[in-house]
């Protein structure tokens, strides 16, 4: 039990460090304090880590109560079987829905009103590290979004996106990123 508690605390610390880097460009003490005290993203990930602990320890109803609180207060719906990586950054959390057993990598950015789920109950997306998901984008079905890719605003992604790509349109068309050499993540 102690090991799982230490793991949860370690995850919260890592989330604070990663979110400080994403939000402020560095992870000094002031940036970390700002993220922990003022960031909706940190509150969302902290609640999600608490939900994960409730499931791990099989505490009746706690996961459900935390999920309802997360939805009511933050405007975000994250399914109980979703895996969130470290430092997931919700630029705007309102209207974000992540369902089923979707897997979200480290440092993924959600720009608001996104859906990550399924339309046909045939599987859920896997989003690799350092992906940016534009406002209103939908990622549906058993697709893989490659690392460092960008999903355009309002895009509807129904197929795999290779690493270092851009997906835009309805349905999304995929192009290689031209700025990959210039971007430092």
Short mmCIF file of N, CA, C and O in Angstrom, two decimals, residues 22-94:
data_model
loop_
_atom_site.label_atom_id
_atom_site.label_comp_id
_atom_site.label_asym_id
_atom_site.label_seq_id
_atom_site.Cartn_x
_atom_site.Cartn_y
_atom_site.Cartn_z
N UNK A 22 5.49 22.91 -19.66
CA UNK A 22 4.56 23.17 -20.77
C UNK A 22 3.95 24.56 -20.66
O UNK A 22 3.82 25.26 -21.66
N UNK A 23 3.58 24.98 -19.47
CA UNK A 23 2.88 26.25 -19.29
C UNK A 23 3.81 27.45 -19.24
O UNK A 23 3.49 28.52 -19.76
N UNK A 24 4.98 27.28 -18.60
CA UNK A 24 5.85 28.42 -18.35
C UNK A 24 7.23 28.31 -19.00
O UNK A 24 8.05 29.21 -18.85
N UNK A 25 7.50 27.20 -19.64
CA UNK A 25 8.78 27.05 -20.31
C UNK A 25 9.93 26.61 -19.42
O UNK A 25 11.02 26.37 -19.90
N UNK A 26 9.70 26.50 -18.12
CA UNK A 26 10.75 26.02 -17.22
C UNK A 26 10.11 25.35 -16.02
O UNK A 26 8.90 25.40 -15.84
N UNK A 27 10.94 24.74 -15.19
CA UNK A 27 10.40 24.01 -14.03
C UNK A 27 11.08 24.46 -12.74
O UNK A 27 11.40 23.65 -11.89
N UNK A 28 11.28 25.79 -12.60
CA UNK A 28 11.81 26.29 -11.35
C UNK A 28 10.71 26.27 -10.28
O UNK A 28 9.53 26.01 -10.57
N UNK A 29 11.07 26.52 -9.04
CA UNK A 29 10.12 26.41 -7.93
C UNK A 29 8.91 27.32 -8.11
O UNK A 29 7.77 26.94 -7.81
N UNK A 30 9.14 28.53 -8.60
CA UNK A 30 8.03 29.47 -8.79
C UNK A 30 7.04 28.96 -9.84
O UNK A 30 5.82 29.03 -9.65
N UNK A 31 7.55 28.42 -10.95
CA UNK A 31 6.69 27.87 -12.00
C UNK A 31 5.90 26.67 -11.51
O UNK A 31 4.71 26.53 -11.81
N UNK A 32 6.55 25.81 -10.74
CA UNK A 32 5.87 24.63 -10.20
C UNK A 32 4.78 25.06 -9.23
O UNK A 32 3.64 24.56 -9.28
N UNK A 33 5.08 25.99 -8.35
CA UNK A 33 4.08 26.48 -7.40
C UNK A 33 2.89 27.09 -8.13
O UNK A 33 1.73 26.86 -7.76
N UNK A 34 3.16 27.85 -9.16
CA UNK A 34 2.08 28.48 -9.93
C UNK A 34 1.18 27.43 -10.56
O UNK A 34 -0.05 27.54 -10.52
N UNK A 35 1.77 26.40 -11.14
CA UNK A 35 0.99 25.33 -11.76
C UNK A 35 0.15 24.60 -10.72
O UNK A 35 -1.04 24.37 -10.92
N UNK A 36 0.76 24.23 -9.61
CA UNK A 36 0.04 23.47 -8.57
C UNK A 36 -1.10 24.29 -7.99
O UNK A 36 -2.19 23.77 -7.73
N UNK A 37 -0.90 25.58 -7.79
CA UNK A 37 -1.91 26.40 -7.13
C UNK A 37 -2.96 26.99 -8.07
O UNK A 37 -4.06 27.30 -7.62
N UNK A 38 -2.64 27.16 -9.35
CA UNK A 38 -3.57 27.87 -10.22
C UNK A 38 -4.00 27.13 -11.48
O UNK A 38 -4.93 27.58 -12.15
N UNK A 39 -3.38 26.04 -11.82
CA UNK A 39 -3.64 25.39 -13.11
C UNK A 39 -4.79 24.38 -13.04
O UNK A 39 -4.76 23.45 -12.23
N UNK A 40 -5.76 24.56 -13.94
CA UNK A 40 -6.83 23.56 -14.06
C UNK A 40 -6.26 22.21 -14.49
O UNK A 40 -6.73 21.17 -14.05
N UNK A 41 -5.25 22.24 -15.35
CA UNK A 41 -4.64 20.99 -15.80
C UNK A 41 -4.11 20.18 -14.63
O UNK A 41 -4.28 18.96 -14.59
N UNK A 42 -3.48 20.85 -13.68
CA UNK A 42 -2.95 20.12 -12.53
C UNK A 42 -4.08 19.54 -11.69
O UNK A 42 -4.02 18.39 -11.25
N UNK A 43 -5.14 20.30 -11.48
CA UNK A 43 -6.28 19.80 -10.71
C UNK A 43 -6.91 18.60 -11.40
O UNK A 43 -7.29 17.62 -10.74
N UNK A 44 -7.02 18.66 -12.72
CA UNK A 44 -7.60 17.54 -13.47
C UNK A 44 -6.73 16.30 -13.33
O UNK A 44 -7.23 15.21 -13.04
N UNK A 45 -5.41 16.45 -13.53
CA UNK A 45 -4.54 15.27 -13.44
C UNK A 45 -4.47 14.75 -12.01
O UNK A 45 -4.43 13.54 -11.79
N UNK A 46 -4.49 15.65 -11.01
CA UNK A 46 -4.48 15.21 -9.61
C UNK A 46 -5.75 14.41 -9.28
O UNK A 46 -5.67 13.36 -8.63
N UNK A 47 -6.90 14.91 -9.73
CA UNK A 47 -8.14 14.16 -9.52
C UNK A 47 -8.08 12.82 -10.23
O UNK A 47 -8.54 11.81 -9.69
N UNK A 48 -7.51 12.80 -11.43
CA UNK A 48 -7.41 11.54 -12.15
C UNK A 48 -6.48 10.56 -11.45
O UNK A 48 -6.76 9.37 -11.40
N UNK A 49 -5.37 11.06 -10.89
CA UNK A 49 -4.47 10.17 -10.12
C UNK A 49 -5.19 9.62 -8.89
O UNK A 49 -5.02 8.45 -8.52
N UNK A 50 -6.02 10.45 -8.24
CA UNK A 50 -6.80 9.99 -7.09
C UNK A 50 -7.81 8.92 -7.53
O UNK A 50 -8.02 7.93 -6.82
N UNK A 51 -8.40 9.12 -8.69
CA UNK A 51 -9.33 8.12 -9.22
C UNK A 51 -8.62 6.80 -9.49
O UNK A 51 -9.14 5.72 -9.19
N UNK A 52 -7.41 6.89 -10.06
CA UNK A 52 -6.62 5.68 -10.31
C UNK A 52 -6.33 4.95 -9.01
O UNK A 52 -6.41 3.72 -8.93
N UNK A 53 -5.99 5.70 -7.96
CA UNK A 53 -5.72 5.09 -6.65
C UNK A 53 -6.98 4.44 -6.09
O UNK A 53 -6.91 3.34 -5.51
N UNK A 54 -8.14 5.09 -6.25
CA UNK A 54 -9.40 4.52 -5.76
C UNK A 54 -9.68 3.18 -6.45
O UNK A 54 -10.14 2.23 -5.81
N UNK A 55 -9.39 3.10 -7.74
CA UNK A 55 -9.58 1.84 -8.45
C UNK A 55 -8.56 0.80 -7.99
O UNK A 55 -8.91 -0.37 -7.81
N UNK A 56 -7.32 1.22 -7.81
CA UNK A 56 -6.26 0.29 -7.37
C UNK A 56 -6.59 -0.31 -6.00
O UNK A 56 -6.45 -1.51 -5.79
N UNK A 57 -7.05 0.54 -5.08
CA UNK A 57 -7.35 0.09 -3.72
C UNK A 57 -8.77 -0.43 -3.58
O UNK A 57 -9.18 -0.81 -2.48
N UNK A 58 -9.54 -0.40 -4.66
CA UNK A 58 -10.93 -0.89 -4.67
C UNK A 58 -11.77 -0.22 -3.59
O UNK A 58 -12.47 -0.89 -2.83
N UNK A 59 -11.70 1.10 -3.53
CA UNK A 59 -12.50 1.87 -2.59
C UNK A 59 -13.86 2.12 -3.24
O UNK A 59 -13.94 2.83 -4.24
N UNK A 60 -14.90 1.54 -2.67
CA UNK A 60 -16.23 1.64 -3.30
C UNK A 60 -16.68 3.08 -3.48
O UNK A 60 -16.53 3.92 -2.60
N UNK A 61 -17.21 3.38 -4.64
CA UNK A 61 -17.84 4.66 -5.01
C UNK A 61 -16.90 5.86 -5.12
O UNK A 61 -17.30 6.88 -5.67
N UNK A 62 -15.69 5.79 -4.62
CA UNK A 62 -14.82 6.96 -4.64
C UNK A 62 -14.47 7.38 -6.06
O UNK A 62 -14.51 8.56 -6.39
N UNK A 63 -14.16 6.41 -6.93
CA UNK A 63 -13.86 6.74 -8.32
C UNK A 63 -15.04 7.46 -8.95
O UNK A 63 -14.88 8.47 -9.63
N UNK A 64 -16.24 6.95 -8.72
CA UNK A 64 -17.44 7.57 -9.30
C UNK A 64 -17.66 8.98 -8.76
O UNK A 64 -17.95 9.90 -9.53
N UNK A 65 -17.52 9.17 -7.47
CA UNK A 65 -17.70 10.50 -6.87
C UNK A 65 -16.67 11.49 -7.43
O UNK A 65 -17.02 12.62 -7.79
N UNK A 66 -15.42 11.07 -7.55
CA UNK A 66 -14.38 11.94 -8.11
C UNK A 66 -14.64 12.23 -9.59
O UNK A 66 -14.39 13.34 -10.05
N UNK A 67 -15.15 11.25 -10.31
CA UNK A 67 -15.47 11.46 -11.73
C UNK A 67 -16.57 12.50 -11.89
O UNK A 67 -16.49 13.39 -12.73
N UNK A 68 -17.62 12.39 -11.07
CA UNK A 68 -18.71 13.36 -11.13
C UNK A 68 -18.20 14.75 -10.75
O UNK A 68 -18.53 15.75 -11.41
N UNK A 69 -17.35 14.83 -9.73
CA UNK A 69 -16.78 16.12 -9.32
C UNK A 69 -15.92 16.70 -10.44
O UNK A 69 -15.99 17.90 -10.75
N UNK A 70 -15.12 15.86 -11.07
CA UNK A 70 -14.25 16.30 -12.16
C UNK A 70 -15.09 16.86 -13.32
O UNK A 70 -14.77 17.90 -13.88
N UNK A 71 -16.18 16.20 -13.62
CA UNK A 71 -17.06 16.65 -14.70
C UNK A 71 -17.78 17.94 -14.32
O UNK A 71 -17.83 18.89 -15.10
N UNK A 72 -18.32 17.99 -13.12
CA UNK A 72 -19.10 19.15 -12.69
C UNK A 72 -18.24 20.40 -12.52
O UNK A 72 -18.61 21.49 -12.94
N UNK A 73 -17.08 20.25 -11.93
CA UNK A 73 -16.24 21.41 -11.62
C UNK A 73 -15.35 21.81 -12.79
O UNK A 73 -15.20 23.00 -13.08
N UNK A 74 -14.81 20.84 -13.50
CA UNK A 74 -13.84 21.14 -14.55
C UNK A 74 -14.41 21.04 -15.96
O UNK A 74 -13.75 21.44 -16.92
N UNK A 75 -15.58 20.46 -16.12
CA UNK A 75 -16.18 20.36 -17.44
C UNK A 75 -15.51 19.36 -18.35
O UNK A 75 -15.54 19.50 -19.57
N UNK A 76 -14.89 18.35 -17.76
CA UNK A 76 -14.16 17.35 -18.54
C UNK A 76 -14.64 15.97 -18.12
O UNK A 76 -14.93 15.74 -16.95
N UNK A 77 -14.73 15.07 -19.08
CA UNK A 77 -15.18 13.70 -18.82
C UNK A 77 -14.05 12.76 -19.21
O UNK A 77 -13.65 12.70 -20.39
N UNK A 78 -13.51 12.04 -18.23
CA UNK A 78 -12.44 11.07 -18.48
C UNK A 78 -12.92 9.72 -17.95
O UNK A 78 -13.21 9.60 -16.77
N UNK A 79 -13.01 8.74 -18.84
CA UNK A 79 -13.46 7.41 -18.46
C UNK A 79 -12.54 6.75 -17.45
O UNK A 79 -11.35 7.07 -17.36
N UNK A 80 -13.08 5.80 -16.71
CA UNK A 80 -12.31 5.16 -15.63
C UNK A 80 -11.18 4.28 -16.13
O UNK A 80 -10.22 4.03 -15.41
N UNK A 81 -11.24 3.83 -17.37
CA UNK A 81 -10.19 2.96 -17.90
C UNK A 81 -9.18 3.70 -18.78
O UNK A 81 -8.32 3.08 -19.38
N UNK A 82 -9.30 5.01 -18.86
CA UNK A 82 -8.37 5.83 -19.64
C UNK A 82 -7.02 5.90 -18.92
O UNK A 82 -6.97 6.02 -17.69
N UNK A 83 -5.95 5.83 -19.69
CA UNK A 83 -4.61 5.99 -19.14
C UNK A 83 -4.08 7.35 -19.57
O UNK A 83 -3.98 7.63 -20.76
N UNK A 84 -3.79 8.21 -18.58
CA UNK A 84 -3.21 9.53 -18.86
C UNK A 84 -1.72 9.48 -18.58
O UNK A 84 -1.30 9.06 -17.51
N UNK A 85 -0.93 9.97 -19.52
CA UNK A 85 0.51 10.06 -19.33
C UNK A 85 0.86 11.21 -18.39
O UNK A 85 0.00 11.91 -17.86
N UNK A 86 2.13 11.44 -18.24
CA UNK A 86 2.63 12.51 -17.37
C UNK A 86 2.51 13.86 -18.06
O UNK A 86 2.75 13.98 -19.24
N UNK A 87 2.11 14.87 -17.30
CA UNK A 87 2.11 16.23 -17.81
C UNK A 87 1.12 16.50 -18.92
O UNK A 87 1.35 17.37 -19.75
N UNK A 88 0.00 15.77 -18.96
CA UNK A 88 -1.04 16.06 -19.95
C UNK A 88 -1.57 17.46 -19.65
O UNK A 88 -1.93 17.77 -18.52
N UNK A 89 -1.62 18.30 -20.68
CA UNK A 89 -1.92 19.72 -20.49
C UNK A 89 -3.25 20.06 -21.15
O UNK A 89 -3.39 19.97 -22.37
N UNK A 90 -4.23 20.42 -20.35
CA UNK A 90 -5.54 20.83 -20.84
C UNK A 90 -5.54 22.36 -20.90
O UNK A 90 -5.76 23.02 -19.89
N UNK A 91 -5.25 22.91 -22.07
CA UNK A 91 -5.22 24.36 -22.23
C UNK A 91 -6.59 24.92 -21.88
O UNK A 91 -6.71 25.90 -21.14
N UNK A 92 -7.63 24.30 -22.41
CA UNK A 92 -9.02 24.61 -22.06
C UNK A 92 -9.70 23.26 -21.84
O UNK A 92 -9.83 22.49 -22.79
N UNK A 93 -10.15 22.99 -20.65
CA UNK A 93 -10.68 21.67 -20.34
C UNK A 93 -12.16 21.51 -20.69
O UNK A 93 -12.64 20.39 -20.86
N UNK A 94 -12.88 22.59 -20.83
CA UNK A 94 -14.32 22.51 -21.02
C UNK A 94 -14.68 21.72 -22.28
O UNK A 94 -14.17 21.99 -23.37
#
